[in-house]
CSV table of C-alpha atoms in Angstrom, one decimal:
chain,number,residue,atom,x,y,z
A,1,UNK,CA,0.0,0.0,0.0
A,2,UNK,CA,2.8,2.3,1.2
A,3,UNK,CA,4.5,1.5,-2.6
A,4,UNK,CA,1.7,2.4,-4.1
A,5,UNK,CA,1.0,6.0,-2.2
A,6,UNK,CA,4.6,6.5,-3.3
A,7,UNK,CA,4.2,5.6,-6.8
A,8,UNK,CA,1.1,8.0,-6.5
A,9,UNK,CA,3.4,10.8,-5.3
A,10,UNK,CA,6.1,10.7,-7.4
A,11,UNK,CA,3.6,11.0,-10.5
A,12,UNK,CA,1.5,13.9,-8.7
A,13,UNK,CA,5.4,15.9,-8.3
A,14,UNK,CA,6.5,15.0,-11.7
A,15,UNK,CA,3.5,15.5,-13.7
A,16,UNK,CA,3.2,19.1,-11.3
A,17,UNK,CA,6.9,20.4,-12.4
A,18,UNK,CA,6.2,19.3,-15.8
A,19,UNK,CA,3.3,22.0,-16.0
A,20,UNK,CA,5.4,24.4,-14.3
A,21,UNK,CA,7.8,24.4,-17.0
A,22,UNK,CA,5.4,24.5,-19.6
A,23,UNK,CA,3.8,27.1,-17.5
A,24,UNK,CA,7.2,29.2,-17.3
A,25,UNK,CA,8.0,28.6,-20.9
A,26,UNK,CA,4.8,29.9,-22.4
A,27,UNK,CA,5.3,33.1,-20.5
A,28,UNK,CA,8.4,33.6,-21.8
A,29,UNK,CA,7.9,33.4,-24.9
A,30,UNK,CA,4.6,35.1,-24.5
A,31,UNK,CA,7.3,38.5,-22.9
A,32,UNK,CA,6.4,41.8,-24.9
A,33,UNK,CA,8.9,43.2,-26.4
A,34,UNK,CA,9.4,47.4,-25.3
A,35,UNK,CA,7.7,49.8,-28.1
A,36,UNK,CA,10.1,50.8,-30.2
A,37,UNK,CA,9.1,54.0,-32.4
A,38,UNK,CA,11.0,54.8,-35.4
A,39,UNK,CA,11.2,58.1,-37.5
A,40,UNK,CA,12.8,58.6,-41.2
A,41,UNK,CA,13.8,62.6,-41.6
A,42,UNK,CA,15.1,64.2,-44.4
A,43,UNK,CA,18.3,64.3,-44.4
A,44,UNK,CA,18.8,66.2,-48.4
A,45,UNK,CA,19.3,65.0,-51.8
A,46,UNK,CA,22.2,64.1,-53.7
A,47,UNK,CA,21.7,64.1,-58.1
A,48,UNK,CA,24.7,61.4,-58.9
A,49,UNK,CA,25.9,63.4,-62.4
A,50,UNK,CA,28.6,60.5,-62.9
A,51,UNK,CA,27.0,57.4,-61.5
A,52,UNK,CA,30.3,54.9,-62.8
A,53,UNK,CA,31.7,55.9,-59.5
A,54,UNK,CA,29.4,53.0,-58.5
A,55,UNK,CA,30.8,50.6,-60.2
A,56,UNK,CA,33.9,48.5,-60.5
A,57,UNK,CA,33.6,49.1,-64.7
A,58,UNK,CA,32.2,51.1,-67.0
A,59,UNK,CA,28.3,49.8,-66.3
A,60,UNK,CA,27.1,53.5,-65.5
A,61,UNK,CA,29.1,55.3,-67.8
A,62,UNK,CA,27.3,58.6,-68.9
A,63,UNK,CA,24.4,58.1,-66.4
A,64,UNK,CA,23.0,59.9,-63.8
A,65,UNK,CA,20.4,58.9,-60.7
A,66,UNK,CA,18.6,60.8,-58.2
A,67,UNK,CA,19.3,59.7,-54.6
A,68,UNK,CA,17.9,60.5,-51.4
A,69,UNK,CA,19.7,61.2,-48.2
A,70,UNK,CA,17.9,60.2,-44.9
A,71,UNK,CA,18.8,59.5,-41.2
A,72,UNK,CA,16.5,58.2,-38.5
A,73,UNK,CA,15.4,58.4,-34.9
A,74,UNK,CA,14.6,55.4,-33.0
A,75,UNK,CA,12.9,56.1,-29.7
A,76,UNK,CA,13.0,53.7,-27.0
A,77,UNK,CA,12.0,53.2,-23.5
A,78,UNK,CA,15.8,53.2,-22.6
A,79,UNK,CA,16.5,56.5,-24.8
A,80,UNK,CA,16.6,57.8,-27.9
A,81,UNK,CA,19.2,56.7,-30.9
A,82,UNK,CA,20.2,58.8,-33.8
A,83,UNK,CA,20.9,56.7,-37.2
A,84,UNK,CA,23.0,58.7,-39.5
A,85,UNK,CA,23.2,62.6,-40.0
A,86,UNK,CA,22.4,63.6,-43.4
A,87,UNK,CA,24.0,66.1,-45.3
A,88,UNK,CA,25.7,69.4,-44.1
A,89,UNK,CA,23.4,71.9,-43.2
A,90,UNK,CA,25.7,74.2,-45.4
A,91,UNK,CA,23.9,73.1,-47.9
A,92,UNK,CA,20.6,74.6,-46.3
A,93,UNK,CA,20.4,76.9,-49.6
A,94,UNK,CA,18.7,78.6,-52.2
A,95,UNK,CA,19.9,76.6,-55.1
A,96,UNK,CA,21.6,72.9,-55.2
A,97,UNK,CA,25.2,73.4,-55.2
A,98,UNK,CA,27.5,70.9,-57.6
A,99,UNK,CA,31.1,70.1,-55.9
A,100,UNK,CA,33.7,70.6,-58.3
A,101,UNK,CA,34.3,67.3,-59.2
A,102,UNK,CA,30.9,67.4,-60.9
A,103,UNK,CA,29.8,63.9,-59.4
A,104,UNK,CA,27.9,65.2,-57.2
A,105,UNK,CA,24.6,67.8,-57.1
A,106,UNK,CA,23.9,68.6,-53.3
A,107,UNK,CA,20.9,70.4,-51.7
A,108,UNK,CA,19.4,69.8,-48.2
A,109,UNK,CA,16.3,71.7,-47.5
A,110,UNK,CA,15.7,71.7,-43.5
A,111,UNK,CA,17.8,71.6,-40.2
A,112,UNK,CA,17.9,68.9,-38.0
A,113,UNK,CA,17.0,71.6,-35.0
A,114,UNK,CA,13.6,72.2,-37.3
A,115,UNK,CA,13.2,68.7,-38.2
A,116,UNK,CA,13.3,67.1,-34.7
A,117,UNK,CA,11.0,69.6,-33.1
A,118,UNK,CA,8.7,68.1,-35.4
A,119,UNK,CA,8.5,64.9,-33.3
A,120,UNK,CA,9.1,66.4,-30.3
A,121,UNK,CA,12.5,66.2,-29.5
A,122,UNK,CA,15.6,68.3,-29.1
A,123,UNK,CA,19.5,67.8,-29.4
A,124,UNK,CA,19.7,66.9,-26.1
A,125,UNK,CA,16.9,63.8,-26.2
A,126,UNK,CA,20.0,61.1,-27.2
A,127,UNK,CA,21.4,58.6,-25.3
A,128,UNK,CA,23.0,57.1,-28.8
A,129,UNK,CA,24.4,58.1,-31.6
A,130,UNK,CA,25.3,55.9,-34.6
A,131,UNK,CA,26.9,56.6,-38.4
A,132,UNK,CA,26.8,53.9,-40.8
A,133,UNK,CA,29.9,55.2,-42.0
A,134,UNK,CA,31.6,58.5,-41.6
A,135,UNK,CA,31.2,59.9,-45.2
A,136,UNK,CA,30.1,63.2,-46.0
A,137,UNK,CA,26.6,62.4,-46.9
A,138,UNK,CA,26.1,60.6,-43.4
A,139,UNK,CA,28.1,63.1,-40.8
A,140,UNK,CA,26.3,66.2,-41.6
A,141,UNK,CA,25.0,67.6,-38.9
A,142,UNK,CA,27.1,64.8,-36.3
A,143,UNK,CA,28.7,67.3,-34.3
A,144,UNK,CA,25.3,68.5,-33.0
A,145,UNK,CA,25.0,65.2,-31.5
A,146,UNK,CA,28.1,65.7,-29.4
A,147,UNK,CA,26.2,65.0,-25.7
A,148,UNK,CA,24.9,61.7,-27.0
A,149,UNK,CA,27.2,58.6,-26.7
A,150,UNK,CA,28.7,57.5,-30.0
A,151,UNK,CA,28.4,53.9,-30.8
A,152,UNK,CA,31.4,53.2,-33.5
A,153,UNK,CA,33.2,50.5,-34.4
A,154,UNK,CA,36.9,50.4,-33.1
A,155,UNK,CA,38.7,50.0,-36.1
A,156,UNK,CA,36.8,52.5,-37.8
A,157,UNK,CA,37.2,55.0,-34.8
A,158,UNK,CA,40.9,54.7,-35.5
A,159,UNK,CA,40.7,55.0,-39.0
A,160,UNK,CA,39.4,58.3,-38.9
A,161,UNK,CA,40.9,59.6,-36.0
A,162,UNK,CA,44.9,58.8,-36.2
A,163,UNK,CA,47.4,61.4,-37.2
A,164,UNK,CA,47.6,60.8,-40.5
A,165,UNK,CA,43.9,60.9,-41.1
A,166,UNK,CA,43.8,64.0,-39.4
A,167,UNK,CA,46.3,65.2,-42.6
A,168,UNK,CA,45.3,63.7,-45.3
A,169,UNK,CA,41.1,63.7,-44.8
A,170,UNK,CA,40.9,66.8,-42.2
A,171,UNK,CA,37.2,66.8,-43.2
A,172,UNK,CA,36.2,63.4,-42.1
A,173,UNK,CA,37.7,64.1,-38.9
A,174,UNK,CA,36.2,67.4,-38.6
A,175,UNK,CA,32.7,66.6,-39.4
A,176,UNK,CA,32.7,64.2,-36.1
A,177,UNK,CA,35.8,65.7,-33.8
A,178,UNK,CA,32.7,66.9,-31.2
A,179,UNK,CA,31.8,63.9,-30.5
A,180,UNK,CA,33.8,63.0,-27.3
A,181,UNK,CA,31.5,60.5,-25.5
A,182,UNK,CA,32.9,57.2,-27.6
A,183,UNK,CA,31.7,53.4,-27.2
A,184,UNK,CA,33.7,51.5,-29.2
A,185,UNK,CA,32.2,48.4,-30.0
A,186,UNK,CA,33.5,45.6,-32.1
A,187,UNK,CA,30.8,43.5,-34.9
A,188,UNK,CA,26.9,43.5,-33.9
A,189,UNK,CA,25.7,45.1,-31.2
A,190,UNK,CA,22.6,44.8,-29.3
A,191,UNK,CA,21.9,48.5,-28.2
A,192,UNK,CA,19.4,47.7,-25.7
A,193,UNK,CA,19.9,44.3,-24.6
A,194,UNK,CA,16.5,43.2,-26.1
A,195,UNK,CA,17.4,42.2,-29.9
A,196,UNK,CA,14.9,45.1,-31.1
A,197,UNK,CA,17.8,47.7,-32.0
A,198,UNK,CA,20.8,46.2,-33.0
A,199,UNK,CA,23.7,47.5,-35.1
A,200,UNK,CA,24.7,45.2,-37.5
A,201,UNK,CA,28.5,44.8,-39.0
A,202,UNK,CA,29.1,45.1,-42.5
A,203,UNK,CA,32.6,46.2,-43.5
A,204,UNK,CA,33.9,47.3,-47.0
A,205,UNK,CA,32.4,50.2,-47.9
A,206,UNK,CA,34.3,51.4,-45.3
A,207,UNK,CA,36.7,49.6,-43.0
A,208,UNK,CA,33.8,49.4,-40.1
A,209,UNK,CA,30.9,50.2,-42.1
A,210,UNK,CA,27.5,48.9,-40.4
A,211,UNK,CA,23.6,48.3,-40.6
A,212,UNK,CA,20.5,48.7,-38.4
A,213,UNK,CA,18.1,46.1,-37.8
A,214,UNK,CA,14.8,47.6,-35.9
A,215,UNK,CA,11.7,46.2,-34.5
A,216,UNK,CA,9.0,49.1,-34.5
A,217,UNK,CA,5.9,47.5,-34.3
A,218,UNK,CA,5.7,46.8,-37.6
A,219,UNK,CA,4.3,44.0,-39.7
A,220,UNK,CA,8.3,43.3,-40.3
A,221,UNK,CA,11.1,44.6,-38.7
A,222,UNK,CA,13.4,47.0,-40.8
A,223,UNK,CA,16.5,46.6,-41.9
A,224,UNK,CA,18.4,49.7,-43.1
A,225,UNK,CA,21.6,49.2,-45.1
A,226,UNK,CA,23.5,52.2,-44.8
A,227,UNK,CA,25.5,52.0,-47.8
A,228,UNK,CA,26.4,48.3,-48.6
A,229,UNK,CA,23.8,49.2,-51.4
A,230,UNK,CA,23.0,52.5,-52.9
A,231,UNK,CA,20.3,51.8,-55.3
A,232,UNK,CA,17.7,48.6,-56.0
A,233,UNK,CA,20.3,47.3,-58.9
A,234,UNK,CA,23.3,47.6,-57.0
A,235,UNK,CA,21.4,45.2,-54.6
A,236,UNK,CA,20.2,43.3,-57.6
A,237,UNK,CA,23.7,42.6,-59.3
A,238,UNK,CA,26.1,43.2,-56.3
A,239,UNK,CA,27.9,46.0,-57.6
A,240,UNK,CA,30.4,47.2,-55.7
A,241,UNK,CA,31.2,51.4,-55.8
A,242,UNK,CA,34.8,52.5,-57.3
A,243,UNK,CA,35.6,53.7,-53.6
A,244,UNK,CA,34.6,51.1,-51.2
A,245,UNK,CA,37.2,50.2,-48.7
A,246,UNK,CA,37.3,46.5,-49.5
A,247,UNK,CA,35.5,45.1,-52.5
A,248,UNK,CA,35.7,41.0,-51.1
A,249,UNK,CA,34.6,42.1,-47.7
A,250,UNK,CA,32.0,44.4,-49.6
A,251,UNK,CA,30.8,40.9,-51.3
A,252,UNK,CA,31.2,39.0,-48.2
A,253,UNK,CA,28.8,41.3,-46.2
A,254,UNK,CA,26.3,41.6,-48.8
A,255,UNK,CA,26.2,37.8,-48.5
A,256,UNK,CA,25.9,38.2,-44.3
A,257,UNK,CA,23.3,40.6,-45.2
A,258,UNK,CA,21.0,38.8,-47.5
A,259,UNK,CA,21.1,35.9,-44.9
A,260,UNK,CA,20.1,37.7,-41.8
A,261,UNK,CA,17.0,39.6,-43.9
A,262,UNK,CA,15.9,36.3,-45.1
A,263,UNK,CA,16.1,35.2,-41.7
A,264,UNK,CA,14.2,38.0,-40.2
A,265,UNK,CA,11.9,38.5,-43.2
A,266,UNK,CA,13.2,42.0,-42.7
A,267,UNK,CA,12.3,45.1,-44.7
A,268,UNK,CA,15.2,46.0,-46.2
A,269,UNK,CA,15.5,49.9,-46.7
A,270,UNK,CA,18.3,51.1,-48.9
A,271,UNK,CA,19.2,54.2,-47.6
A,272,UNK,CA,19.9,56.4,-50.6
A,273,UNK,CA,16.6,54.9,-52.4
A,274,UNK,CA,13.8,57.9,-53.3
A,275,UNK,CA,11.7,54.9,-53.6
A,276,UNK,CA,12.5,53.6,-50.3
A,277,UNK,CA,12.1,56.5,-48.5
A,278,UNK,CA,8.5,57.2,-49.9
A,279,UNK,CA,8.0,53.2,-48.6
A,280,UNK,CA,9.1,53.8,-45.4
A,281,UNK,CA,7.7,57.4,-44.5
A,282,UNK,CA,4.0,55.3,-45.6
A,283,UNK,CA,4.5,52.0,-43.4
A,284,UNK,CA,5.6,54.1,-40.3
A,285,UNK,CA,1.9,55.9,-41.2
A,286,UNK,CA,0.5,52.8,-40.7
């Protein structure tokens, strides 16, 4: 009798911590995720008068596109991150103004100051800052963001910052030297410990180059590719630009990149896309 009430026992315990975990288990996996809000701003356009400079060869030869230039706020409950910085608000003028290399026609129509008071916010609302990459059409209006910390990778932090990048591309360096609160960090990063902001590593455009994967709330999360592509056929055919860093890490990341959209089911924004932009500014109305 006494074997049996044991035998009785030892099922009631075992068949009670069995639910327990299933209990446990179902409520983690049943944990909201924190509302994550994301803005796309108007960062200026760029008219690409010699588009070969995006290509290896002679594809582009004689054409010209029409880009956009964009950067992005993503609110938080932790704080607020900045994604890029547009153009330079130098370029806040009456006409478009062509550089004197002729590749490029620049114009950017509104301040940041204007644009962020828009959605409420100020300068001083960032805990993060973040650059794809620290070229000209990104780092516009950086230095504004100097009280915010600065989430870079460590190899391109020293890139851009040694003595003899301070010589030979003084404006790199100056279009981010007031940005004195640094975190270097070193391939993805998780920006708020919950996998719904995280910077994603994709070097060769630049020697630290990255992307953005976001979860807003959306019917799929967003992934923004900072400028591993430029333009829907340089995603289609893998074209590399004349200037990237590293053309086989350029190739290797657009591999890394595919792979983690497809296994996301991520929208994948390309940065400098007009059509993208338009897609994005009506999915966040949504």
């Amino acid at each position: 009798m006494k074997k049996i009430f044991l035998l009785a026992l030892i099922t009631i315990v075992t068949f009670s911590c069995k639910n327990a975990k299933k209990e446990q288990t179902t409520e983690e996996k049943t944990v909201e995720k924190p509302q994550v809000k994301l803005h796309v701003l108007d960062g200026g356009s760029i008219l690409v008068n010699k588009l070969e400079v995006f290509s290896q060869d002679t594809t582009y030869t004689g054409q010209s596109k029409q880009f956009s230039d964009a950067y992005y706020v993503i609110s938080h409950p932790k704080g607020n991150l900045m994604w890029d910085a547009g153009l330079p608000e130098t370029l806040i003028i009456d006409e478009p103004f062509t550089e004197p290399s002729g590749t490029f026609t620049l114009h950017r129509k509104d301040s940041l100051k204007n644009q962020l008071k828009s959605i409420g916010l100020t300068v001083n609302d960032f805990k993060y800052f973040a650059l794809s990459h620290p070229h000209f059409d990104h780092t516009g209006h950086a230095n504004e963001l100097k009280n915010a910390t600065w989430l870079v990778q460590g190899n391109e932090y020293d890139f851009i910052t040694n003595d003899s990048a301070k010589v030979k591309d003084p404006d790199t360096y100056n279009s981010i030297k007031e940005l004195k609160n640094v975190e270097k960090i070193n391939g993805d990063h998780d920006v708020f410990g919950d996998g719904t902001v995280v910077i994603k590593y994709m070097p060769g455009h630049t020697i630290g180059h990255q992307a953005l994967y976001i979860e807003a709330g959306l019917e799929k999360p967003i992934l923004l590719t900072g400028d591993l592509y430029h333009f829907e056929e340089n995603r289609e055919t893998k074209g590399v630009p004349s200037f990237n860093y590293n053309v086989e890490q350029t190739l290797e990341s657009m591999e890394k990149f595919e792979a983690f959209a497809k296994e996301k089911n991520a929208e994948v924004i390309i940065q400098h896309s007009p059509k993208d932009f338009k897609k994005l500014q009506n999915l966040l109305k949504k």
